[in-house]
PDB file of C-alpha atoms and ligand atoms in Angstrom:
ATOM      1  CA  UNK T  75       0.199  -0.175   0.093  1.00 85.00           C
ATOM      2  CA  UNK T  76       1.529   3.459  -0.906  1.00 92.00           C
ATOM      3  CA  UNK T  77       2.360   5.406   1.227  1.00 97.00           C
ATOM      4  CA  UNK T  78       0.902   8.501   0.533  1.00 98.00           C
ATOM      5  CA  UNK T  79       2.536  12.259   0.918  1.00 98.00           C
ATOM      6  CA  UNK T  80       1.455  15.569   0.043  1.00 98.00           C
ATOM      7  CA  UNK T  81       3.811  18.962  -0.182  1.00 98.00           C
ATOM      8  CA  UNK T  82       2.228  21.563   0.757  1.00 98.00           C
ATOM      9  CA  UNK T  83       1.881  25.487   2.095  1.00 97.00           C
ATOM     10  CA  UNK T  84      -0.003  28.200   0.746  1.00 96.00           C
ATOM     11  CA  UNK T  85       2.559  30.829   0.192  1.00 96.00           C
ATOM     12  CA  UNK T  86       3.501  30.094  -3.151  1.00 96.00           C
ATOM     13  CA  UNK T  87       7.643  29.825  -4.445  1.00 96.00           C
ATOM     14  CA  UNK T  88       8.536  27.811  -1.483  1.00 97.00           C
ATOM     15  CA  UNK T  89       9.496  25.275  -3.156  1.00 98.00           C
ATOM     16  CA  UNK T  90       6.784  22.614  -3.505  1.00 98.00           C
ATOM     17  CA  UNK T  91       7.693  21.546  -6.559  1.00 98.00           C
ATOM     18  CA  UNK T  92      11.044  21.302  -6.046  1.00 98.00           C
ATOM     19  CA  UNK T  93      10.540  19.048  -3.052  1.00 98.00           C
ATOM     20  CA  UNK T  94       8.566  16.479  -5.027  1.00 98.00           C
ATOM     21  CA  UNK T  95      10.670  16.143  -8.171  1.00 98.00           C
ATOM     22  CA  UNK T  96      14.286  15.785  -6.164  1.00 98.00           C
ATOM     23  CA  UNK T  97      12.436  13.522  -3.583  1.00 98.00           C
ATOM     24  CA  UNK T  98      10.224  11.165  -5.961  1.00 98.00           C
ATOM     25  CA  UNK T  99      13.618  10.771  -8.381  1.00 98.00           C
ATOM     26  CA  UNK T 100      15.128   9.999  -5.330  1.00 98.00           C
ATOM     27  CA  UNK T 101      12.901   7.878  -3.559  1.00 98.00           C
ATOM     28  CA  UNK T 102      12.399   6.249  -7.381  1.00 98.00           C
ATOM     29  CA  UNK T 103      16.180   5.675  -7.544  1.00 98.00           C
ATOM     30  CA  UNK T 104      16.489   3.200  -4.166  1.00 98.00           C
ATOM     31  CA  UNK T 105      13.883   1.054  -5.684  1.00 98.00           C
ATOM     32  CA  UNK T 106      10.524   2.301  -4.779  1.00 98.00           C
ATOM     33  CA  UNK T 107       8.459   2.292  -7.148  1.00 98.00           C
ATOM     34  CA  UNK T 108       6.773   5.693  -7.147  1.00 98.00           C
ATOM     35  CA  UNK T 109       4.294   7.699  -8.754  1.00 98.00           C
ATOM     36  CA  UNK T 110       3.850  11.986  -8.201  1.00 98.00           C
ATOM     37  CA  UNK T 111       0.725  13.363  -8.585  1.00 98.00           C
ATOM     38  CA  UNK T 112       0.610  17.014  -9.567  1.00 98.00           C
ATOM     39  CA  UNK T 113      -2.723  18.659  -7.497  1.00 98.00           C
ATOM     40  CA  UNK T 114      -1.599  21.954  -9.173  1.00 97.00           C
ATOM     41  CA  UNK T 115      -2.821  22.906 -12.876  1.00 96.00           C
ATOM     42  CA  UNK T 116       0.963  24.793 -13.091  1.00 95.00           C
ATOM     43  CA  UNK T 117       1.996  21.711 -14.247  1.00 96.00           C
ATOM     44  CA  UNK T 118       5.264  22.150 -12.681  1.00 97.00           C
ATOM     45  CA  UNK T 119       6.331  18.677 -11.104  1.00 98.00           C
ATOM     46  CA  UNK T 120       4.987  16.789 -14.200  1.00 97.00           C
ATOM     47  CA  UNK T 121       6.942  19.310 -16.443  1.00 97.00           C
ATOM     48  CA  UNK T 122       9.856  18.884 -14.318  1.00 98.00           C
ATOM     49  CA  UNK T 123       9.882  15.782 -14.326  1.00 98.00           C
ATOM     50  CA  UNK T 124       9.646  15.791 -17.887  1.00 98.00           C
ATOM     51  CA  UNK T 125       5.856  15.006 -18.705  1.00 97.00           C
ATOM     52  CA  UNK T 126       3.697  17.583 -20.102  1.00 92.00           C
ATOM     53  CA  UNK T 127       0.593  17.873 -21.027  1.00 93.00           C
ATOM     54  CA  UNK T 128      -1.453  19.784 -23.643  1.00 92.00           C
ATOM     55  CA  UNK T 129      -4.733  21.844 -22.806  1.00 89.00           C
ATOM     56  CA  UNK T 130      -6.530  19.001 -25.025  1.00 89.00           C
ATOM     57  CA  UNK T 131      -4.685  16.413 -23.533  1.00 95.00           C
ATOM     58  CA  UNK T 132      -6.320  13.868 -21.030  1.00 96.00           C
ATOM     59  CA  UNK T 133      -4.630  14.605 -17.394  1.00 97.00           C
ATOM     60  CA  UNK T 134      -5.564  14.314 -13.901  1.00 97.00           C
ATOM     61  CA  UNK T 135      -8.546  16.588 -14.617  1.00 96.00           C
ATOM     62  CA  UNK T 136     -10.840  13.513 -16.337  1.00 95.00           C
ATOM     63  CA  UNK T 137      -9.775  11.115 -13.518  1.00 96.00           C
ATOM     64  CA  UNK T 138     -10.648  13.477 -10.616  1.00 95.00           C
ATOM     65  CA  UNK T 139     -14.470  14.265 -12.490  1.00 93.00           C
ATOM     66  CA  UNK T 140     -15.093  10.240 -12.509  1.00 92.00           C
ATOM     67  CA  UNK T 141     -14.590  10.955 -16.349  1.00 94.00           C
ATOM     68  CA  UNK T 142     -11.551   7.877 -16.843  1.00 95.00           C
ATOM     69  CA  UNK T 143      -9.694   5.456 -14.948  1.00 97.00           C
ATOM     70  CA  UNK T 144      -6.853   7.407 -13.344  1.00 97.00           C
ATOM     71  CA  UNK T 145      -4.329   4.327 -14.651  1.00 98.00           C
ATOM     72  CA  UNK T 146      -4.774   5.440 -18.420  1.00 97.00           C
ATOM     73  CA  UNK T 147      -3.591   8.411 -17.424  1.00 98.00           C
ATOM     74  CA  UNK T 148      -0.351   7.815 -15.863  1.00 98.00           C
ATOM     75  CA  UNK T 149       3.140   8.888 -18.291  1.00 98.00           C
ATOM     76  CA  UNK T 150       6.100   7.192 -16.831  1.00 98.00           C
ATOM     77  CA  UNK T 151       9.519   9.567 -16.800  1.00 98.00           C
ATOM     78  CA  UNK T 152      12.928   8.631 -17.296  1.00 97.00           C
ATOM     79  CA  UNK T 153      13.896   7.399 -14.210  1.00 98.00           C
ATOM     80  CA  UNK T 154      13.384   3.288 -13.406  1.00 97.00           C
ATOM     81  CA  UNK T 155      10.263   3.108 -10.647  1.00 98.00           C
ATOM     82  CA  UNK T 156       8.577   6.879 -11.198  1.00 98.00           C
ATOM     83  CA  UNK T 157       5.725   7.554 -12.630  1.00 98.00           C
ATOM     84  CA  UNK T 158       3.585  10.748 -12.922  1.00 98.00           C
ATOM     85  CA  UNK T 159       0.011  11.424 -12.844  1.00 98.00           C
ATOM     86  CA  UNK T 160       0.013  14.697 -14.914  1.00 98.00           C
ATOM     87  CA  UNK T 161      -1.983  18.003 -14.878  1.00 97.00           C
ATOM     88  CA  UNK T 162      -2.648  20.717 -17.121  1.00 95.00           C
ATOM     89  CA  UNK T 163      -4.468  24.040 -17.228  1.00 94.00           C
ATOM     90  CA  UNK T 164      -7.555  22.600 -17.100  1.00 93.00           C
ATOM     91  CA  UNK T 165      -7.701  21.446 -13.310  1.00 95.00           C
ATOM     92  CA  UNK T 166      -7.835  24.905 -12.486  1.00 92.00           C
ATOM     93  CA  UNK T 167     -11.556  24.474 -13.877  1.00 89.00           C
ATOM     94  CA  UNK T 168     -12.459  21.414 -11.567  1.00 88.00           C
ATOM     95  CA  UNK T 169     -12.236  23.598  -8.598  1.00 85.00           C
ATOM     96  CA  UNK T 170     -15.473  25.846  -9.838  1.00 87.00           C
ATOM     97  CA  UNK T 171     -16.701  22.346 -10.599  1.00 90.00           C
ATOM     98  CA  UNK T 172     -16.148  20.516  -7.792  1.00 89.00           C
ATOM     99  CA  UNK T 173     -17.830  23.318  -6.035  1.00 86.00           C
ATOM    100  CA  UNK T 174     -21.313  21.687  -6.642  1.00 87.00           C
ATOM    101  CA  UNK T 175     -20.674  18.160  -6.532  1.00 91.00           C
ATOM    102  CA  UNK T 176     -21.412  15.910  -3.554  1.00 92.00           C
ATOM    103  CA  UNK T 177     -18.191  14.572  -1.038  1.00 94.00           C
ATOM    104  CA  UNK T 178     -16.453  16.793  -3.398  1.00 95.00           C
ATOM    105  CA  UNK T 179     -13.590  16.862  -0.797  1.00 96.00           C
ATOM    106  CA  UNK T 180     -12.750  13.517  -1.866  1.00 97.00           C
ATOM    107  CA  UNK T 181     -12.359  13.488  -5.340  1.00 96.00           C
ATOM    108  CA  UNK T 182      -8.783  13.110  -4.968  1.00 98.00           C
ATOM    109  CA  UNK T 183      -8.748  10.492  -2.213  1.00 98.00           C
ATOM    110  CA  UNK T 184     -11.097   7.998  -5.051  1.00 97.00           C
ATOM    111  CA  UNK T 185      -8.624   8.061  -7.347  1.00 98.00           C
ATOM    112  CA  UNK T 186      -5.526   7.437  -4.639  1.00 98.00           C
ATOM    113  CA  UNK T 187      -7.356   4.484  -3.038  1.00 97.00           C
ATOM    114  CA  UNK T 188      -6.912   3.464  -7.000  1.00 96.00           C
ATOM    115  CA  UNK T 189      -3.926   3.495  -6.951  1.00 98.00           C
ATOM    116  CA  UNK T 190      -2.038   2.977  -3.420  1.00 97.00           C
ATOM    117  CA  UNK T 191      -1.845  -0.938  -4.373  1.00 97.00           C
ATOM    118  CA  UNK T 192       0.340  -0.111  -7.486  1.00 98.00           C
ATOM    119  CA  UNK T 193       3.119   1.745  -5.423  1.00 98.00           C
ATOM    120  CA  UNK T 194       5.615   2.188  -2.434  1.00 98.00           C
ATOM    121  CA  UNK T 195       5.267   5.937  -2.429  1.00 98.00           C
ATOM    122  CA  UNK T 196       3.037   8.526  -4.005  1.00 98.00           C
ATOM    123  CA  UNK T 197       3.344  12.100  -3.372  1.00 98.00           C
ATOM    124  CA  UNK T 198       1.296  14.934  -4.131  1.00 98.00           C
ATOM    125  CA  UNK T 199       1.791  18.327  -5.732  1.00 98.00           C
ATOM    126  CA  UNK T 200      -0.042  20.880  -4.496  1.00 98.00           C
ATOM    127  CA  UNK T 201      -1.137  24.326  -5.619  1.00 97.00           C
ATOM    128  CA  UNK T 202      -0.500  27.700  -3.558  1.00 97.00           C
ATOM    129  CA  UNK T 203      -3.822  27.984  -2.140  1.00 95.00           C
ATOM    130  CA  UNK T 204      -6.077  26.560   0.581  1.00 95.00           C
ATOM    131  CA  UNK T 205      -8.646  26.035  -1.815  1.00 94.00           C
ATOM    132  CA  UNK T 206     -10.887  22.602  -2.437  1.00 95.00           C
ATOM    133  CA  UNK T 207      -7.907  20.983  -4.809  1.00 97.00           C
ATOM    134  CA  UNK T 208      -5.629  21.040  -1.314  1.00 98.00           C
ATOM    135  CA  UNK T 209      -7.960  19.811   0.227  1.00 97.00           C
ATOM    136  CA  UNK T 210      -8.745  17.291  -1.936  1.00 98.00           C
ATOM    137  CA  UNK T 211      -4.764  16.472  -1.656  1.00 98.00           C
ATOM    138  CA  UNK T 212      -5.219  16.129   2.532  1.00 98.00           C
ATOM    139  CA  UNK T 213      -7.587  14.447   2.492  1.00 98.00           C
ATOM    140  CA  UNK T 214      -6.104  11.593   0.408  1.00 98.00           C
ATOM    141  CA  UNK T 215      -2.620  11.897   2.436  1.00 98.00           C
ATOM    142  CA  UNK T 216      -1.325   9.815   4.870  1.00 98.00           C
ATOM    143  CA  UNK T 217       1.455  12.580   6.271  1.00 98.00           C
ATOM    144  CA  UNK T 218       2.088  15.912   5.156  1.00 98.00           C
ATOM    145  CA  UNK T 219       5.372  17.884   3.882  1.00 98.00           C
ATOM    146  CA  UNK T 220       5.342  21.365   4.926  1.00 98.00           C
ATOM    147  CA  UNK T 221       8.213  23.424   3.165  1.00 98.00           C
ATOM    148  CA  UNK T 222      10.070  26.589   4.645  1.00 97.00           C
ATOM    149  CA  UNK T 223      11.704  28.572   2.466  1.00 96.00           C
ATOM    150  CA  UNK T 224      13.975  30.529   4.709  1.00 94.00           C
ATOM    151  CA  UNK T 225      12.921  33.720   3.779  1.00 90.00           C
ATOM    152  CA  UNK T 226      11.446  37.187   5.761  1.00 86.00           C
ATOM    153  CA  UNK T 227       8.493  35.901   6.396  1.00 86.00           C
ATOM    154  CA  UNK T 228       9.156  32.539   6.843  1.00 84.00           C
ATOM    155  CA  UNK T 229       6.083  31.578   9.226  1.00 86.00           C
ATOM    156  CA  UNK T 230       3.345  33.984   8.479  1.00 87.00           C
ATOM    157  CA  UNK T 231       0.985  31.952   6.993  1.00 88.00           C
ATOM    158  CA  UNK T 232       1.731  29.072   8.299  1.00 94.00           C
ATOM    159  CA  UNK T 233      -1.068  29.118  11.514  1.00 94.00           C
ATOM    160  CA  UNK T 234      -3.505  29.076   8.644  1.00 95.00           C
ATOM    161  CA  UNK T 235      -2.020  25.770   6.894  1.00 97.00           C
ATOM    162  CA  UNK T 236      -1.478  24.332  10.904  1.00 97.00           C
ATOM    163  CA  UNK T 237      -5.361  24.726  11.497  1.00 97.00           C
ATOM    164  CA  UNK T 238      -6.914  24.077   7.575  1.00 97.00           C
ATOM    165  CA  UNK T 239      -4.135  20.397   8.399  1.00 98.00           C
ATOM    166  CA  UNK T 240      -6.345  20.024  11.965  1.00 98.00           C
ATOM    167  CA  UNK T 241      -9.447  20.895  10.561  1.00 97.00           C
ATOM    168  CA  UNK T 242      -9.310  18.245   7.358  1.00 98.00           C
ATOM    169  CA  UNK T 243      -8.301  15.892  10.858  1.00 98.00           C
ATOM    170  CA  UNK T 244     -10.896  16.877  12.685  1.00 98.00           C
ATOM    171  CA  UNK T 245     -13.436  16.712   9.784  1.00 97.00           C
ATOM    172  CA  UNK T 246     -12.427  14.191   6.198  1.00 98.00           C
ATOM    173  CA  UNK T 247      -8.978  12.269   7.487  1.00 98.00           C
ATOM    174  CA  UNK T 248      -8.390  11.806  10.746  1.00 98.00           C
ATOM    175  CA  UNK T 249      -5.151   9.791   9.893  1.00 97.00           C
ATOM    176  CA  UNK T 250      -3.629  13.006   8.441  1.00 98.00           C
ATOM    177  CA  UNK T 251      -0.163  14.034  10.107  1.00 98.00           C
ATOM    178  CA  UNK T 252       3.185  15.735   9.729  1.00 98.00           C
ATOM    179  CA  UNK T 253       5.205  13.790   7.735  1.00 98.00           C
ATOM    180  CA  UNK T 254       7.959  16.362   8.358  1.00 98.00           C
ATOM    181  CA  UNK T 255       8.875  20.159   8.227  1.00 98.00           C
ATOM    182  CA  UNK T 256      11.333  20.973   6.158  1.00 98.00           C
ATOM    183  CA  UNK T 257      13.429  24.402   5.497  1.00 97.00           C
ATOM    184  CA  UNK T 258      14.750  24.882   2.027  1.00 97.00           C
ATOM    185  CA  UNK T 259      17.064  27.641  -0.345  1.00 97.00           C
ATOM    186  CA  UNK T 260      19.425  28.261   2.513  1.00 96.00           C
ATOM    187  CA  UNK T 261      21.156  30.810   1.702  1.00 94.00           C
ATOM    188  CA  UNK T 262      24.977  30.462   3.653  1.00 87.00           C
ATOM    189  CA  UNK T 263      25.696  33.658   3.813  1.00 87.00           C
ATOM    190  CA  UNK T 264      23.007  35.841   5.422  1.00 88.00           C
ATOM    191  CA  UNK T 265      22.287  36.061   8.949  1.00 90.00           C
ATOM    192  CA  UNK T 266      18.764  35.868   7.986  1.00 90.00           C
ATOM    193  CA  UNK T 267      18.472  32.518   7.147  1.00 92.00           C
ATOM    194  CA  UNK T 268      20.533  30.941  10.404  1.00 92.00           C
ATOM    195  CA  UNK T 269      17.481  33.026  12.136  1.00 92.00           C
ATOM    196  CA  UNK T 270      14.110  31.814   9.906  1.00 92.00           C
ATOM    197  CA  UNK T 271      16.021  27.881  10.706  1.00 94.00           C
ATOM    198  CA  UNK T 272      16.107  29.063  14.713  1.00 94.00           C
ATOM    199  CA  UNK T 273      12.488  30.012  14.431  1.00 93.00           C
ATOM    200  CA  UNK T 274      11.542  26.993  12.839  1.00 95.00           C
ATOM    201  CA  UNK T 275      13.362  24.293  15.270  1.00 95.00           C
ATOM    202  CA  UNK T 276      11.932  26.778  18.042  1.00 94.00           C
ATOM    203  CA  UNK T 277       8.296  26.422  17.030  1.00 93.00           C
ATOM    204  CA  UNK T 278       8.188  22.535  15.134  1.00 95.00           C
ATOM    205  CA  UNK T 279      11.447  20.870  17.353  1.00 95.00           C
ATOM    206  CA  UNK T 280      11.807  17.377  15.670  1.00 96.00           C
ATOM    207  CA  UNK T 281       9.143  17.577  13.187  1.00 97.00           C
ATOM    208  CA  UNK T 282      12.216  19.251  10.627  1.00 98.00           C
ATOM    209  CA  UNK T 283      14.365  17.668   9.008  1.00 98.00           C
ATOM    210  CA  UNK T 284      18.040  17.410   9.544  1.00 97.00           C
ATOM    211  CA  UNK T 285      18.087  17.988   5.877  1.00 98.00           C
ATOM    212  CA  UNK T 286      18.812  22.184   4.854  1.00 97.00           C
ATOM    213  CA  UNK T 287      18.324  22.418   1.482  1.00 98.00           C
ATOM    214  CA  UNK T 288      20.432  25.139   0.142  1.00 97.00           C
ATOM    215  CA  UNK T 289      20.220  27.616  -2.329  1.00 97.00           C
ATOM    216  CA  UNK T 290      21.520  26.130  -5.686  1.00 98.00           C
ATOM    217  CA  UNK T 291      21.691  27.839  -9.202  1.00 98.00           C
ATOM    218  CA  UNK T 292      20.989  23.673 -10.032  1.00 98.00           C
ATOM    219  CA  UNK T 293      18.042  23.467  -8.934  1.00 98.00           C
ATOM    220  CA  UNK T 294      16.833  26.701 -10.476  1.00 98.00           C
ATOM    221  CA  UNK T 295      17.970  25.619 -13.377  1.00 98.00           C
ATOM    222  CA  UNK T 296      17.107  21.277 -13.946  1.00 98.00           C
ATOM    223  CA  UNK T 297      13.212  22.238 -15.227  1.00 98.00           C
ATOM    224  CA  UNK T 298      14.081  23.685 -17.856  1.00 97.00           C
ATOM    225  CA  UNK T 299      15.578  20.772 -18.945  1.00 98.00           C
ATOM    226  CA  UNK T 300      13.050  18.467 -18.018  1.00 98.00           C
ATOM    227  CA  UNK T 301      15.088  16.655 -15.056  1.00 98.00           C
ATOM    228  CA  UNK T 302      15.023  16.090 -11.747  1.00 98.00           C
ATOM    229  CA  UNK T 303      18.414  16.970 -11.025  1.00 98.00           C
ATOM    230  CA  UNK T 304      19.724  13.603  -9.802  1.00 98.00           C
ATOM    231  CA  UNK T 305      19.734  13.374 -14.043  1.00 98.00           C
ATOM    232  CA  UNK T 306      20.908  16.328 -14.464  1.00 98.00           C
ATOM    233  CA  UNK T 307      23.934  17.675 -11.958  1.00 98.00           C
ATOM    234  CA  UNK T 308      24.103  14.634  -9.872  1.00 98.00           C
ATOM    235  CA  UNK T 309      26.797  16.299  -7.715  1.00 98.00           C
ATOM    236  CA  UNK T 310      25.867  19.590  -7.103  1.00 98.00           C
ATOM    237  CA  UNK T 311      25.012  20.098  -3.520  1.00 98.00           C
ATOM    238  CA  UNK T 312      21.006  21.127  -4.647  1.00 98.00           C
ATOM    239  CA  UNK T 313      21.374  17.388  -5.698  1.00 98.00           C
ATOM    240  CA  UNK T 314      22.981  16.141  -2.446  1.00 98.00           C
ATOM    241  CA  UNK T 315      21.108  17.881   0.292  1.00 98.00           C
ATOM    242  CA  UNK T 316      17.933  15.812  -2.289  1.00 98.00           C
ATOM    243  CA  UNK T 317      19.293  12.341  -1.822  1.00 98.00           C
ATOM    244  CA  UNK T 318      20.165  13.120   1.925  1.00 98.00           C
ATOM    245  CA  UNK T 319      16.282  14.319   2.039  1.00 98.00           C
ATOM    246  CA  UNK T 320      15.032  11.119   0.688  1.00 98.00           C
ATOM    247  CA  UNK T 321      17.052   9.015   3.294  1.00 98.00           C
ATOM    248  CA  UNK T 322      15.508  10.804   5.818  1.00 98.00           C
ATOM    249  CA  UNK T 323      11.936   9.994   4.466  1.00 98.00           C
ATOM    250  CA  UNK T 324      12.065   6.244   4.022  1.00 97.00           C
ATOM    251  CA  UNK T 325      13.722   5.507   7.306  1.00 92.00           C
ATOM    252  CA  UNK T 326      10.931   7.755   8.613  1.00 75.00           C
ATOM    253  CA  UNK T 327      12.539  10.538  10.601  1.00 48.00           C
ATOM    254  CA  UNK T 328      14.765  10.276  12.677  1.00 51.00           C
ATOM    255  CA  UNK T 329      15.004  13.736  12.742  1.00 55.00           C
ATOM    256  CA  UNK T 330      17.056  15.884  14.955  1.00 46.00           C
ATOM    257  CA  UNK T 331      16.080  19.416  14.715  1.00 44.00           C
ATOM    258  CA  UNK T 332      18.945  21.741  14.080  1.00 41.00           C
ATOM    259  CA  UNK T 333      21.926  19.274  12.642  1.00 43.00           C
ATOM    260  CA  UNK T 334      22.762  19.470   9.552  1.00 39.00           C
ATOM    261  CA  UNK T 335      23.297  16.333   7.538  1.00 37.00           C
TER     262      UNK T 335
HETATM  263  P1  ATP W 289       4.392  27.305  -6.408  1.00 51.29           P
HETATM  264  O1  ATP W 289       3.357  27.590  -4.730  1.00 51.29           O
HETATM  265  O2  ATP W 289       3.921  28.574  -7.313  1.00 51.29           O
HETATM  266  O3  ATP W 289       3.648  25.736  -7.067  1.00 51.29           O
HETATM  267  P2  ATP W 289       6.364  26.151  -5.554  1.00 51.29           P
HETATM  268  O4  ATP W 289       6.303  26.847  -3.501  1.00 51.29           O
HETATM  269  O5  ATP W 289       5.851  24.868  -5.697  1.00 51.29           O
HETATM  270  O6  ATP W 289       5.692  26.930  -6.349  1.00 51.29           O
HETATM  271  P3  ATP W 289       9.560  25.827  -6.353  1.00 51.29           P
HETATM  272  O7  ATP W 289       8.397  26.387  -8.078  1.00 51.29           O
HETATM  273  O8  ATP W 289       9.846  24.757  -6.565  1.00 51.29           O
HETATM  274  O9  ATP W 289       8.084  26.653  -5.637  1.00 51.29           O
HETATM  275  O10 ATP W 289      10.101  27.029  -6.349  1.00 51.29           O
HETATM  276  C1  ATP W 289       9.937  28.276  -6.640  1.00 51.29           C
HETATM  277  C2  ATP W 289      11.164  28.715  -7.684  1.00 51.29           C
HETATM  278  O11 ATP W 289      12.092  28.990  -6.433  1.00 51.29           O
HETATM  279  C3  ATP W 289      11.460  28.771  -9.152  1.00 51.29           C
HETATM  280  O12 ATP W 289      12.576  28.264  -9.834  1.00 51.29           O
HETATM  281  C4  ATP W 289      12.869  27.151  -8.221  1.00 51.29           C
HETATM  282  O13 ATP W 289      12.929  26.520  -9.757  1.00 51.29           O
HETATM  283  C5  ATP W 289      13.076  27.933  -8.029  1.00 51.29           C
HETATM  284  N1  ATP W 289      14.098  27.538  -6.628  1.00 51.29           N
HETATM  285  C6  ATP W 289      13.242  26.221  -5.590  1.00 51.29           C
HETATM  286  N2  ATP W 289      14.182  26.056  -4.968  1.00 51.29           N
HETATM  287  C7  ATP W 289      15.138  26.087  -5.012  1.00 51.29           C
HETATM  288  C8  ATP W 289      16.431  25.957  -4.243  1.00 51.29           C
HETATM  289  N3  ATP W 289      16.899  25.040  -3.529  1.00 51.29           N
HETATM  290  N4  ATP W 289      17.691  26.891  -4.967  1.00 51.29           N
HETATM  291  C9  ATP W 289      17.834  27.340  -5.513  1.00 51.29           C
HETATM  292  N5  ATP W 289      16.389  27.680  -6.622  1.00 51.29           N
HETATM  293  C10 ATP W 289      14.836  27.169  -5.801  1.00 51.29           C
HETATM  294 MG1   MG W 290       4.248  24.512  -6.991  1.00 51.29          MG
END
């Protein structure tokens, strides 16, 4: 039964998609059959894995609305064991259509539950909002990874996310828990980054991954080649850090706040 993890933070540009693409690549490389579900109409996690779907093509949108069998829509990637259920701009329409539907919070869960037995891990990328799509992701997942960018206002808006996670836990998905908190885009040159790390560890304690993702230009370049970092630049510091993160996720944590891997 595939362990299902959603990467969520309603703040834009904090590294959700970069984490999905590269973490999934290393989990798959470790021999675990892995599916990425792109729950964002921007389609960045599928294109980052080299899979693009034009607006006319069938995607997660059709699966969520029950019009297509999700299995038929899953694409292979260049990495062995790594598959993706792609999205494109059509998914933005689903948000409106779903508002009219019964059981609208469980549309993705239905899809995920059908696929779980085929995979060891299912990783869900989410859009920068706490709308119905993200709620669907939280209702379908076992746990959440929260990426936090080491920047000004890093903790701003987090209480809203935590409140939403709690609400989903009480109303929709009692098993949902925080898998881990990931510090991203760490800049070794600034005191600010260090302060954010301290603040986040003070708040989330042992939930914070030992691995901190540094700001690394190779991580930013890789998506334009449709490649995860293990194919694009495996010796970069960004690659090493996502590899280390994958080990923590595979070994289910043993997080020890504050230590750099
Ligand atoms: P959105 O909320 O729009 O979906 P996101 O949270 O998925 O954004 P990403 O797309 O992963 O964030 O990252 C935002 C931008 O920062 C991208 O251009 C990405 O390439 C870049 N980026 C992410 N992580 C790093 C990093 N560690 N070092 C350098 N650049 C990074
Ligand atoms: Mg994204």
